Amino acid sequence: MNSSYFIETYGCQMNVADSELVEGLLQKQGYIQSESLESADVIFVNTCSVREHAEEKVHSQLGRYDLIKQKRPEVLIGVLGCMAQSLKHDILENKPYVDIVLGPDSYRRLPELLSRKQTIKQSQVDTTLSKFEVYDDLFPSRKEGINAWISIMRGCDKFCTFCIVPFTRGRERSRSVEGIITEVTQAVSEGFVEITLLGQNVNSYRHEGKEFHGLLESVAQIDGVKRIRYTSPHPQDITDPLLNVMGQYDNICNYIHLPLQAGSDTILKRMNRTYTKDHFMRLADKIRQKLPYVGISTDIIVGFPGETASDFAETIEVMNHVKFDSAFNFKYSPRRGTKASEYDDRVPEAEKQSRLVEVIELQKNHTLARNKSFVGHTESVLVEKESKRSKDQWAGRIDANKWVIFDKGLAQVKDIVPVEIIEAKGVTLHGKLINKAEAA
Ligand code: SAH
Ligand code: SF4
Ligand code: F3S
């Protein structure tokens, strides 16, 4: 009988895409997906180190696997991804129930290590980072659905001082244009209608002279690609040619994730973010001006070492200026090995917490205000699923990455339909399907 696997994935979309890659590798070896964690022969956890909280969640999951293994000692347990790299010693010394530890650049070795583990008692470990590995020729196993994640580059060379990613993921490298186009074409033929190009620094993509905007344009020209998104870009590499390509192609969504992190130039510099507050605000203005009805989301860190009340006030000022459509807000979390973890002028926890509450509250107002500005406008919506509230309504996303709920009419899942936005409530829009005759 075939052995079965179960994978749990934490962290960013890159990890989701990597887990699909690992599933592809396992299925090639004859493994089948297990119905549940409890019944799997091999359990993997794909891990994230970005903040302490992310690691804590993985540790508590590993505790659960330990219990499973006590009941069924033949189960194999594997730790994959970003924690593998930095925690291999801890895992090997303190968690003897872990059989396999593989870093993000070592997945090709999984079949080999799995079969070696059947005969050798010792844990199998490979956390080497590669300057070249992009898994160009491996095909991920995707669940049927709307969106296909396509990883186009890996690693990060930016070294923001707070961030562990350059250490867990290693150096920046890009995949070949042909490899990407082949994978997108295959995803389209499998019925995926939305393509999301992925990379830790997606717009630093460069392969044999082709830059990100050129790649984006090539993907937009592939037959049958209804929608394209990309994440996560760095503000430094949002170029005019990129905005032009986005404006030119209807199937490239009007949506940009523009991580601000902090508003004050002193803090930005200390974070090594390579842009100033003024540059960032002008960039956001330009995006809004060039791409009407664009959605801009952001990431904000509060309580970075040395952040004074007046530094923090500048974060609020930028938020008030840009009015992000949505924001992911985090308290600074020191990460071992990063430059910022050596700074000793830490902001007290209570202060971090109150700053976090303040940005969350402000963002709620901005999200609502931005959503209201879409009322009366007709948006093209990709129908994704039934609304949670009613089986007579669909939920789909507009170009700007906002959810809208509307009566089903004749629309079907995976259709792109015109919907007039009629109301903005909380974080959700409500709309009315415009039938084709009216739209024409
Ligand atoms: N490459 C992406 C971000 C990856 S991490 C980019 O540059 O946008 C996602 C987000 O986690 C970051 O944008 C940052 O806001 C947050 N983050 C990263 N390290 C952090 C830390 N040490 N403490 C708190 N938040 C952090
Ligand atoms: Fe981390 Fe900065 Fe690289 Fe993003 S750009 S992954 S925040 S180092
Ligand atoms: Fe986490 Fe690694 Fe992604 S640290 S955010 S899973 S790149």
mmCIF file with all atom_site columns, C-alpha atoms and ligand atoms in Angstrom, residues 50 155-166 172 200-201 232-234 261 271-273, ligand 2:
data_model
loop_
_atom_site.group_PDB
_atom_site.id
_atom_site.type_symbol
_atom_site.label_atom_id
_atom_site.label_alt_id
_atom_site.label_comp_id
_atom_site.label_asym_id
_atom_site.label_entity_id
_atom_site.label_seq_id
_atom_site.pdbx_PDB_ins_code
_atom_site.Cartn_x
_atom_site.Cartn_y
_atom_site.Cartn_z
_atom_site.occupancy
_atom_site.B_iso_or_equiv
_atom_site.pdbx_formal_charge
_atom_site.auth_seq_id
_atom_site.auth_comp_id
_atom_site.auth_asym_id
_atom_site.auth_atom_id
_atom_site.pdbx_PDB_model_num
ATOM   1  C  CA  . VAL A 1 50  ? 9.590  35.887 10.644 1.00 0.00 ? 50  VAL A CA  1
ATOM   2  C  CA  . GLY A 1 155 ? 15.782 34.711 -1.555 1.00 0.00 ? 155 GLY A CA  1
ATOM   3  C  CA  . CYS A 1 156 ? 16.440 38.283 -0.557 1.00 0.00 ? 156 CYS A CA  1
ATOM   4  C  CA  . ASP A 1 157 ? 19.523 40.508 -0.689 1.00 0.00 ? 157 ASP A CA  1
ATOM   5  C  CA  . LYS A 1 158 ? 17.939 43.593 0.883  1.00 0.00 ? 158 LYS A CA  1
ATOM   6  C  CA  . PHE A 1 159 ? 18.916 42.842 4.488  1.00 0.00 ? 159 PHE A CA  1
ATOM   7  C  CA  . CYS A 1 160 ? 16.410 45.057 6.256  1.00 0.00 ? 160 CYS A CA  1
ATOM   8  C  CA  . THR A 1 161 ? 17.906 45.079 9.739  1.00 0.00 ? 161 THR A CA  1
ATOM   9  C  CA  . PHE A 1 162 ? 14.830 43.609 11.447 1.00 0.00 ? 162 PHE A CA  1
ATOM   10 C  CA  . CYS A 1 163 ? 14.337 40.723 9.049  1.00 0.00 ? 163 CYS A CA  1
ATOM   11 C  CA  . ILE A 1 164 ? 15.438 37.102 9.251  1.00 0.00 ? 164 ILE A CA  1
ATOM   12 C  CA  . VAL A 1 165 ? 14.396 36.188 5.695  1.00 0.00 ? 165 VAL A CA  1
ATOM   13 C  CA  . PRO A 1 166 ? 17.803 36.840 4.029  1.00 0.00 ? 166 PRO A CA  1
ATOM   14 C  CA  . GLU A 1 172 ? 18.350 36.344 -4.444 1.00 0.00 ? 172 GLU A CA  1
ATOM   15 C  CA  . GLN A 1 200 ? 10.437 37.441 -1.340 1.00 0.00 ? 200 GLN A CA  1
ATOM   16 C  CA  . ASN A 1 201 ? 11.319 40.467 -3.425 1.00 0.00 ? 201 ASN A CA  1
ATOM   17 C  CA  . SER A 1 232 ? 5.687  40.859 -2.310 1.00 0.00 ? 232 SER A CA  1
ATOM   18 C  CA  . PRO A 1 233 ? 7.342  43.828 -3.925 1.00 0.00 ? 233 PRO A CA  1
ATOM   19 C  CA  . HIS A 1 234 ? 9.797  46.275 -2.378 1.00 0.00 ? 234 HIS A CA  1
ATOM   20 C  CA  . GLN A 1 261 ? 7.332  49.540 7.751  1.00 0.00 ? 261 GLN A CA  1
ATOM   21 C  CA  . MET A 1 271 ? 15.880 49.560 9.200  1.00 0.00 ? 271 MET A CA  1
ATOM   22 C  CA  . ASN A 1 272 ? 17.937 49.797 6.003  1.00 0.00 ? 272 ASN A CA  1
ATOM   23 C  CA  . ARG A 1 273 ? 14.768 50.284 3.974  1.00 0.00 ? 273 ARG A CA  1
HETATM 24 FE FE1 . SF4 B 2 .   ? 12.929 40.994 4.748  1.00 0.00 ? 2   SF4 B FE1 1
HETATM 25 FE FE2 . SF4 B 2 .   ? 13.490 43.373 3.795  1.00 0.00 ? 2   SF4 B FE2 1
HETATM 26 FE FE3 . SF4 B 2 .   ? 14.005 41.204 2.349  1.00 0.00 ? 2   SF4 B FE3 1
HETATM 27 FE FE4 . SF4 B 2 .   ? 11.494 41.955 2.757  1.00 0.00 ? 2   SF4 B FE4 1
HETATM 28 S  S1  . SF4 B 2 .   ? 13.043 43.132 1.661  1.00 0.00 ? 2   SF4 B S1  1
HETATM 29 S  S2  . SF4 B 2 .   ? 12.317 39.892 2.940  1.00 0.00 ? 2   SF4 B S2  1
HETATM 30 S  S3  . SF4 B 2 .   ? 11.569 42.773 4.810  1.00 0.00 ? 2   SF4 B S3  1
HETATM 31 S  S4  . SF4 B 2 .   ? 14.991 41.793 4.257  1.00 0.00 ? 2   SF4 B S4  1
#
